[in-house]
Amino acid sequence: MSKPHVLDRQSSVLRARIAERAARLIAEDLLHDFALAKKKAARQLGISEGRMMPSNQEIETALANYRAVYHPEHSNHLNNLRHKALKVMRILAHFRPCLTGSVLSGVAGANSDINLIIFLDDPKSAEIFLLNQQIDYDILPPANGRQLADYPSFSFWFDDSPISLHVRPRDAERQKEERMRLDELEALLSIAN
């Protein structure tokens, strides 16, 4: 009867080892793709068992632990990125932007971009706004293939940081995903200071 507990413990240890190695790859090799980091970490450790892979949450926890030890300046960098996000969100306040991605979750690295989402019925209005604000932008390839082809994503720079602004249909706002509104980010940063 003790075999399942032994297997669970072994599985837990392997998952932790993969998570720790993946976190190091993300922090040191600047990988942004958690799935790729997991696969590369497992391969480096000689582990091929698919069900042994840690969750993204386990990777984020391992990454936070790694950075606390090896990159103590990371919290200052993250705070700086969040302040930049706040400034851009204030510029875009009319569109009720949301912060999402690695800057929100706290795993943003030195080369991470600030990801913002706006939900609109008229996706062209975002591009017109950027043009009127004289913001030099590039249009990114559509995410999710043809499904969101009419809803562009824009890339531009703000204060030496890359910004990715994703326009999504208004009805997509109901989908569950981690995101933070302007007032929530203001509150978070006021607590941090």
Coordinates of N, CA and C in Angstrom, one line a residue:
M1 N 0.8 -1.2 0.0 CA 0.0 0.0 0.0 C 0.8 1.3 0.0
S2 N 2.1 1.2 0.4 CA 2.9 2.4 0.4 C 3.5 2.7 -1.0
K3 N 3.3 1.9 -2.0 CA 3.8 2.2 -3.3 C 3.2 3.5 -3.9
P4 N 1.9 3.7 -3.8 CA 1.4 5.0 -4.4 C 2.0 6.2 -3.8
H5 N 2.3 6.1 -2.5 CA 2.9 7.3 -1.8 C 4.3 7.5 -2.3
V6 N 5.1 6.4 -2.5 CA 6.4 6.5 -2.9 C 6.4 7.1 -4.4
L7 N 5.5 6.6 -5.2 CA 5.4 7.1 -6.6 C 5.0 8.6 -6.6
D8 N 4.1 8.9 -5.7 CA 3.7 10.4 -5.6 C 4.9 11.2 -5.2
R9 N 5.6 10.7 -4.2 CA 6.8 11.5 -3.7 C 7.9 11.6 -4.8
Q10 N 8.1 10.5 -5.6 CA 9.1 10.5 -6.7 C 8.6 11.5 -7.7
S11 N 7.3 11.4 -8.1 CA 6.8 12.3 -9.1 C 6.9 13.8 -8.6
S12 N 6.6 14.0 -7.4 CA 6.7 15.4 -6.8 C 8.2 15.9 -6.9
V13 N 9.1 15.1 -6.6 CA 10.5 15.4 -6.6 C 10.9 15.7 -8.1
L14 N 10.5 14.9 -9.0 CA 10.9 15.1 -10.4 C 10.2 16.4 -10.9
R15 N 9.0 16.6 -10.6 CA 8.3 17.8 -11.0 C 9.1 19.0 -10.5
A16 N 9.5 19.0 -9.3 CA 10.2 20.1 -8.7 C 11.5 20.3 -9.4
R17 N 12.2 19.3 -9.7 CA 13.5 19.4 -10.4 C 13.3 20.0 -11.7
I18 N 12.3 19.5 -12.5 CA 12.0 20.1 -13.8 C 11.6 21.6 -13.6
A19 N 10.8 21.9 -12.7 CA 10.4 23.3 -12.5 C 11.6 24.2 -12.2
E20 N 12.5 23.7 -11.3 CA 13.6 24.5 -10.9 C 14.6 24.7 -12.2
R21 N 14.8 23.7 -12.9 CA 15.6 23.8 -14.1 C 14.9 24.7 -15.2
A22 N 13.6 24.6 -15.3 CA 12.9 25.4 -16.3 C 13.0 26.9 -15.8
A23 N 12.8 27.1 -14.5 CA 12.9 28.5 -14.0 C 14.3 29.1 -14.3
R24 N 15.3 28.3 -14.2 CA 16.7 28.8 -14.5 C 16.8 29.1 -15.9
L25 N 16.3 28.3 -16.8 CA 16.3 28.5 -18.3 C 15.6 29.8 -18.6
I26 N 14.4 30.0 -18.0 CA 13.7 31.2 -18.2 C 14.4 32.5 -17.8
A27 N 15.0 32.4 -16.6 CA 15.7 33.5 -16.0 C 17.1 33.8 -16.7
E28 N 17.8 32.7 -17.0 CA 19.2 32.9 -17.5 C 19.2 32.9 -19.1
D29 N 18.4 32.0 -19.7 CA 18.5 31.9 -21.2 C 17.4 32.8 -21.8
L30 N 16.6 33.5 -21.0 CA 15.6 34.4 -21.5 C 14.5 33.7 -22.3
L31 N 14.2 32.5 -22.0 CA 13.1 31.8 -22.6 C 11.8 32.4 -22.1
H32 N 10.8 32.6 -23.0 CA 9.5 33.2 -22.6 C 8.4 32.1 -22.6
D33 N 8.7 31.0 -23.3 CA 7.7 30.0 -23.5 C 7.9 28.9 -22.4
F34 N 6.9 28.9 -21.5 CA 7.0 27.9 -20.4 C 7.0 26.5 -20.9
A35 N 6.2 26.2 -21.9 CA 6.2 24.8 -22.4 C 7.5 24.4 -23.0
L36 N 8.2 25.3 -23.7 CA 9.5 25.0 -24.2 C 10.5 24.8 -23.1
A37 N 10.4 25.7 -22.1 CA 11.3 25.6 -21.0 C 11.2 24.3 -20.2
K38 N 9.9 23.8 -20.1 CA 9.7 22.5 -19.4 C 10.3 21.4 -20.2
K39 N 10.0 21.4 -21.5 CA 10.6 20.3 -22.3 C 12.1 20.3 -22.3
K40 N 12.7 21.5 -22.5 CA 14.1 21.6 -22.5 C 14.7 21.1 -21.1
A41 N 14.1 21.5 -20.0 CA 14.5 21.2 -18.7 C 14.4 19.7 -18.5
A42 N 13.3 19.1 -18.9 CA 13.2 17.6 -18.8 C 14.2 16.9 -19.6
R43 N 14.4 17.4 -20.8 CA 15.5 16.7 -21.6 C 16.8 16.8 -21.0
Q44 N 17.2 18.0 -20.5 CA 18.5 18.1 -19.8 C 18.6 17.2 -18.6
L45 N 17.5 17.0 -17.9 CA 17.6 16.1 -16.8 C 17.4 14.6 -17.1
G46 N 17.2 14.3 -18.4 CA 17.0 12.9 -18.8 C 15.7 12.4 -18.5
I47 N 14.7 13.2 -18.3 CA 13.3 12.8 -18.0 C 12.4 12.9 -19.2
S48 N 11.7 11.9 -19.6 CA 10.9 11.9 -20.8 C 9.4 11.7 -20.4
E49 N 9.1 11.5 -19.2 CA 7.7 11.2 -18.8 C 6.9 12.4 -18.9
G50 N 5.9 12.5 -19.8 CA 5.0 13.6 -20.0 C 4.2 14.0 -18.8
R51 N 3.7 13.1 -18.0 CA 2.9 13.4 -16.9 C 3.7 14.0 -15.7
M52 N 5.0 13.9 -15.8 CA 5.9 14.5 -14.7 C 6.1 16.0 -14.9
M53 N 5.5 16.5 -15.9 CA 5.8 17.9 -16.2 C 5.0 18.8 -15.1
P54 N 5.7 19.8 -14.6 CA 5.1 20.7 -13.6 C 4.1 21.6 -14.3
S55 N 3.2 22.2 -13.6 CA 2.3 23.2 -14.1 C 3.0 24.5 -14.3
N56 N 2.3 25.4 -15.0 CA 2.9 26.8 -15.1 C 3.0 27.5 -13.8
Q57 N 2.1 27.2 -12.9 CA 2.1 27.8 -11.6 C 3.3 27.3 -10.8
E58 N 3.7 26.0 -11.0 CA 4.9 25.5 -10.3 C 6.1 26.1 -10.9
I59 N 6.1 26.4 -12.2 CA 7.3 27.1 -12.8 C 7.4 28.5 -12.3
E60 N 6.2 29.2 -12.2 CA 6.2 30.6 -11.7 C 6.8 30.6 -10.2
T61 N 6.4 29.7 -9.4 CA 6.8 29.6 -8.0 C 8.4 29.4 -8.0
A62 N 8.8 28.4 -8.8 CA 10.3 28.2 -8.9 C 11.0 29.4 -9.4
L63 N 10.5 30.1 -10.4 CA 11.1 31.3 -10.9 C 11.2 32.4 -9.9
A64 N 10.1 32.6 -9.1 CA 10.2 33.6 -8.1 C 11.3 33.2 -7.0
N65 N 11.3 31.9 -6.7 CA 12.4 31.5 -5.7 C 13.8 31.7 -6.3
Y66 N 14.0 31.3 -7.6 CA 15.3 31.5 -8.2 C 15.7 33.0 -8.2
R67 N 14.8 33.8 -8.6 CA 15.1 35.2 -8.7 C 15.3 35.8 -7.3
A68 N 14.6 35.4 -6.3 CA 14.9 35.9 -5.0 C 16.3 35.6 -4.5
V69 N 16.9 34.5 -5.0 CA 18.2 34.1 -4.6 C 19.3 34.8 -5.5
Y70 N 19.1 34.6 -6.8 CA 20.1 35.0 -7.8 C 19.9 36.3 -8.4
H71 N 18.7 36.9 -8.4 CA 18.5 38.2 -9.0 C 17.6 39.0 -8.0
P72 N 18.2 39.4 -6.9 CA 17.4 40.2 -5.9 C 16.9 41.5 -6.5
E73 N 17.5 42.0 -7.5 CA 17.1 43.3 -8.1 C 15.9 43.1 -9.0
H74 N 15.4 41.9 -9.2 CA 14.2 41.6 -10.0 C 13.0 42.4 -9.6
S75 N 12.8 42.5 -8.3 CA 11.6 43.2 -7.8 C 11.6 44.6 -8.2
N76 N 12.8 45.3 -8.2 CA 12.9 46.7 -8.7 C 12.6 46.8 -10.2
H77 N 13.1 45.8 -10.9 CA 12.8 45.8 -12.4 C 11.3 45.6 -12.7
L78 N 10.7 44.7 -12.0 CA 9.3 44.4 -12.1 C 8.5 45.6 -11.8
N79 N 8.8 46.3 -10.7 CA 8.1 47.5 -10.2 C 8.2 48.6 -11.3
N80 N 9.4 48.7 -11.9 CA 9.6 49.7 -12.9 C 8.7 49.4 -14.2
L81 N 8.7 48.1 -14.6 CA 7.8 47.7 -15.7 C 6.3 48.0 -15.4
R82 N 5.9 47.7 -14.2 CA 4.5 48.0 -13.8 C 4.2 49.5 -13.8
H83 N 5.2 50.3 -13.4 CA 5.0 51.8 -13.5 C 4.8 52.2 -14.9
K84 N 5.7 51.7 -15.8 CA 5.6 52.0 -17.2 C 4.2 51.6 -17.7
A85 N 3.8 50.4 -17.4 CA 2.4 49.9 -17.8 C 1.4 50.8 -17.3
L86 N 1.5 51.3 -16.1 CA 0.5 52.3 -15.6 C 0.4 53.5 -16.4
K87 N 1.6 54.0 -16.8 CA 1.6 55.2 -17.6 C 1.0 55.0 -19.0
V88 N 1.2 53.9 -19.6 CA 0.6 53.6 -20.9 C -0.9 53.4 -20.8
M89 N -1.3 52.7 -19.7 CA -2.7 52.5 -19.5 C -3.4 53.8 -19.2
R90 N -2.8 54.7 -18.6 CA -3.4 56.1 -18.5 C -3.6 56.8 -19.8
I91 N -2.6 56.6 -20.7 CA -2.7 57.1 -22.1 C -3.9 56.5 -22.8
L92 N -4.1 55.2 -22.6 CA -5.2 54.4 -23.2 C -6.4 54.3 -22.4
A93 N -6.6 55.2 -21.4 CA -7.6 55.0 -20.4 C -9.0 55.0 -21.0
H94 N -9.2 55.7 -22.1 CA -10.5 55.8 -22.8 C -10.9 54.3 -23.2
F95 N -10.0 53.5 -23.5 CA -10.3 52.1 -23.9 C -10.4 51.1 -22.8
R96 N -10.2 51.5 -21.5 CA -10.3 50.7 -20.4 C -9.3 49.5 -20.5
P97 N -8.0 49.7 -20.7 CA -7.0 48.7 -20.9 C -6.8 47.8 -19.7
C98 N -6.4 46.6 -19.9 CA -6.1 45.6 -18.9 C -4.6 45.2 -19.0
L99 N -3.9 45.1 -17.9 CA -2.6 44.5 -17.9 C -2.7 43.0 -17.8
T100 N -1.9 42.3 -18.6 CA -1.9 40.8 -18.5 C -0.5 40.4 -18.8
G101 N -0.3 39.1 -18.7 CA 1.0 38.5 -19.1 C 2.0 38.5 -17.9
S102 N 3.3 38.5 -18.3 CA 4.4 38.3 -17.4 C 4.6 39.5 -16.4
V103 N 4.3 40.7 -16.8 CA 4.4 41.8 -15.9 C 3.4 41.8 -14.8
L104 N 2.2 41.3 -15.2 CA 1.2 41.1 -14.2 C 1.5 40.0 -13.2
S105 N 1.9 38.8 -13.8 CA 2.1 37.6 -13.0 C 3.4 37.8 -12.1
G106 N 4.3 38.6 -12.6 CA 5.5 38.8 -11.8 C 6.7 38.1 -12.3
V107 N 6.6 37.4 -13.4 CA 7.7 36.6 -13.9 C 8.4 37.3 -15.1
A108 N 8.1 38.5 -15.3 CA 8.7 39.3 -16.4 C 10.2 39.4 -16.2
G109 N 11.0 39.2 -17.3 CA 12.4 39.3 -17.2 C 12.9 40.5 -17.9
A110 N 14.2 40.6 -18.1 CA 14.8 41.8 -18.6 C 14.3 42.2 -20.0
N111 N 14.0 41.2 -20.8 CA 13.5 41.4 -22.2 C 12.0 41.2 -22.4
S112 N 11.3 41.2 -21.3 CA 9.8 41.0 -21.4 C 9.1 42.2 -21.9
D113 N 8.1 42.0 -22.7 CA 7.3 43.1 -23.1 C 6.1 43.3 -22.1
I114 N 5.5 44.5 -22.1 CA 4.3 44.8 -21.3 C 3.1 44.5 -22.2
N115 N 2.3 43.6 -21.7 CA 1.1 43.1 -22.5 C -0.1 43.8 -22.0
L116 N -0.8 44.5 -22.9 CA -2.1 45.1 -22.5 C -3.2 44.6 -23.5
I117 N -4.4 44.5 -23.0 CA -5.5 44.1 -23.8 C -6.6 45.2 -23.7
I118 N -7.2 45.5 -24.8 CA -8.4 46.3 -24.8 C -9.5 45.6 -25.6
F119 N -10.8 45.7 -25.1 CA -11.9 45.1 -25.7 C -12.8 46.1 -26.4
L120 N -12.9 45.9 -27.7 CA -13.6 46.9 -28.5 C -14.6 46.3 -29.5
D121 N -15.7 47.0 -29.8 CA -16.6 46.6 -30.9 C -16.0 47.1 -32.2
D122 N -15.3 48.2 -32.2 CA -14.6 48.8 -33.4 C -13.1 48.7 -33.3
P123 N -12.5 47.6 -33.8 CA -11.1 47.5 -33.6 C -10.2 48.6 -34.3
K124 N -10.8 49.2 -35.3 CA -10.0 50.3 -36.1 C -9.8 51.5 -35.2
S125 N -10.7 51.7 -34.2 CA -10.6 52.9 -33.4 C -9.2 52.9 -32.6
A126 N -8.7 51.7 -32.2 CA -7.5 51.7 -31.5 C -6.3 52.1 -32.4
E127 N -6.3 51.7 -33.7 CA -5.3 52.1 -34.6 C -5.4 53.6 -34.9
I128 N -6.6 54.1 -35.0 CA -6.8 55.6 -35.3 C -6.2 56.4 -34.1
F129 N -6.5 55.8 -32.9 CA -6.0 56.5 -31.6 C -4.5 56.5 -31.6
L130 N -3.8 55.4 -32.0 CA -2.4 55.4 -32.0 C -1.8 56.4 -33.0
L131 N -2.5 56.4 -34.2 CA -2.0 57.4 -35.2 C -2.2 58.8 -34.7
N132 N -3.3 59.1 -34.1 CA -3.6 60.5 -33.6 C -2.6 60.9 -32.5
Q133 N -2.1 59.9 -31.7 CA -1.2 60.1 -30.6 C 0.3 60.1 -31.2
Q134 N 0.4 59.9 -32.5 CA 1.7 59.8 -33.1 C 2.6 58.8 -32.5
I135 N 2.0 57.6 -32.2 CA 2.8 56.5 -31.7 C 3.2 55.6 -32.8
D136 N 4.4 55.4 -33.0 CA 5.0 54.6 -34.1 C 4.8 53.1 -33.7
Y137 N 4.0 52.4 -34.4 CA 3.7 51.0 -34.0 C 3.9 50.1 -35.2
D138 N 4.0 48.8 -34.9 CA 3.9 47.7 -35.9 C 2.7 46.9 -35.6
I139 N 2.1 46.3 -36.6 CA 1.0 45.4 -36.4 C 1.6 44.0 -36.4
L140 N 1.3 43.3 -35.3 CA 1.7 41.9 -35.1 C 0.9 40.9 -35.8
P141 N 1.4 39.8 -36.2 CA 0.6 38.7 -36.8 C -0.6 38.4 -35.9
P142 N -1.8 38.0 -36.5 CA -3.0 37.7 -35.7 C -2.7 36.5 -34.8
A143 N -3.2 36.7 -33.6 CA -3.2 35.5 -32.7 C -4.4 34.6 -32.9
N144 N -4.3 33.4 -32.6 CA -5.4 32.4 -32.8 C -5.9 32.3 -34.2
G145 N -5.0 32.5 -35.1 CA -5.3 32.4 -36.5 C -6.4 33.3 -37.0
R146 N -7.3 32.8 -37.8 CA -8.3 33.6 -38.5 C -9.4 34.1 -37.5
Q147 N -9.5 33.4 -36.4 CA -10.6 33.8 -35.4 C -10.5 35.2 -35.0
L148 N -9.3 35.8 -34.8 CA -9.2 37.1 -34.4 C -8.5 38.0 -35.4
A149 N -8.6 37.6 -36.7 CA -7.9 38.3 -37.8 C -8.3 39.8 -37.9
D150 N -9.6 40.1 -37.5 CA -10.0 41.4 -37.6 C -9.7 42.3 -36.4
Y151 N -9.1 41.6 -35.4 CA -8.7 42.3 -34.2 C -7.2 42.3 -34.0
P152 N -6.5 43.4 -34.4 CA -5.1 43.5 -34.5 C -4.4 43.5 -33.1
S153 N -3.1 43.2 -33.1 CA -2.2 43.5 -32.0 C -1.2 44.4 -32.5
F154 N -0.9 45.4 -31.7 CA 0.1 46.4 -32.0 C 1.4 46.3 -31.1
S155 N 2.5 46.6 -31.7 CA 3.7 46.6 -30.9 C 4.3 48.0 -31.0
F156 N 4.7 48.5 -29.9 CA 5.4 49.8 -29.9 C 6.3 50.0 -28.7
W157 N 7.1 51.0 -28.6 CA 8.0 51.2 -27.5 C 7.5 52.3 -26.7
F158 N 7.7 52.2 -25.4 CA 7.4 53.3 -24.4 C 8.5 53.3 -23.4
D159 N 9.2 54.4 -23.3 CA 10.3 54.6 -22.3 C 11.3 53.4 -22.3
D160 N 11.7 53.0 -23.5 CA 12.7 51.9 -23.7 C 12.2 50.5 -23.3
S161 N 10.9 50.4 -23.3 CA 10.3 49.0 -23.0 C 9.3 48.7 -24.1
P162 N 9.3 47.4 -24.6 CA 8.3 47.1 -25.6 C 6.9 46.9 -25.1
I163 N 6.0 47.3 -25.8 CA 4.6 47.2 -25.4 C 3.9 46.4 -26.5
S164 N 3.1 45.4 -26.1 CA 2.2 44.7 -27.0 C 0.7 45.0 -26.6
L165 N 0.0 45.7 -27.5 CA -1.4 46.0 -27.2 C -2.3 45.1 -28.1
H166 N -3.1 44.3 -27.4 CA -3.9 43.3 -28.1 C -5.3 43.8 -28.1
V167 N -5.9 43.9 -29.3 CA -7.3 44.3 -29.4 C -8.2 43.1 -29.5
R168 N -9.2 43.0 -28.7 CA -10.0 41.8 -28.7 C -11.5 42.2 -28.8
P169 N -12.4 41.3 -29.3 CA -13.8 41.7 -29.4 C -14.4 41.9 -28.0
R170 N -15.3 42.8 -27.9 CA -15.9 43.1 -26.5 C -16.5 41.9 -25.8
D171 N -17.0 41.0 -26.6 CA -17.6 39.8 -25.9 C -16.5 38.9 -25.4
A172 N -15.3 39.0 -25.8 CA -14.2 38.2 -25.2 C -13.8 38.6 -23.8
E173 N -14.3 39.8 -23.4 CA -14.0 40.3 -22.0 C -14.6 39.3 -21.0
R174 N -15.6 38.6 -21.3 CA -16.2 37.6 -20.4 C -15.3 36.4 -20.1
Q175 N -14.4 36.1 -21.0 CA -13.5 35.0 -20.8 C -12.6 35.1 -19.6
K176 N -12.4 34.0 -18.9 CA -11.6 34.1 -17.7 C -10.1 34.0 -18.1
E177 N -9.4 35.1 -17.6 CA -8.0 35.1 -17.8 C -7.5 36.1 -16.8
E178 N -6.3 36.0 -16.4 CA -5.7 36.9 -15.4 C -5.4 38.2 -16.0
R179 N -6.0 39.2 -15.5 CA -5.8 40.6 -16.0 C -6.1 41.6 -14.9
M180 N -5.6 42.8 -15.1 CA -5.8 43.8 -14.1 C -6.1 45.2 -14.7
R181 N -7.1 45.8 -14.2 CA -7.5 47.1 -14.7 C -6.6 48.2 -14.2
L182 N -6.8 49.4 -14.7 CA -6.0 50.6 -14.3 C -6.1 50.9 -12.9
D183 N -7.3 50.9 -12.3 CA -7.4 51.3 -10.9 C -6.9 50.2 -10.0
E184 N -6.9 48.9 -10.4 CA -6.3 47.9 -9.6 C -4.8 47.9 -9.6
L185 N -4.2 48.3 -10.8 CA -2.8 48.4 -10.8 C -2.3 49.6 -10.0
E186 N -3.1 50.7 -10.1 CA -2.8 51.9 -9.2 C -2.8 51.5 -7.7
A187 N -3.8 50.7 -7.3 CA -3.8 50.3 -5.9 C -2.7 49.4 -5.6
L188 N -2.3 48.4 -6.5 CA -1.2 47.5 -6.2 C 0.1 48.3 -6.0
L189 N 0.3 49.3 -6.9 CA 1.6 50.0 -6.9 C 1.6 51.0 -5.7
S190 N 0.5 51.5 -5.2 CA 0.5 52.3 -4.1 C 0.8 51.6 -2.8
I191 N 0.3 50.3 -2.8 CA 0.7 49.4 -1.6 C 2.1 49.1 -1.6
A192 N 2.7 48.8 -2.8 CA 4.1 48.5 -3.0 C 5.1 49.6 -2.6
N193 N 4.6 50.8 -2.7 CA 5.5 52.0 -2.4 C 5.4 52.4 -1.0

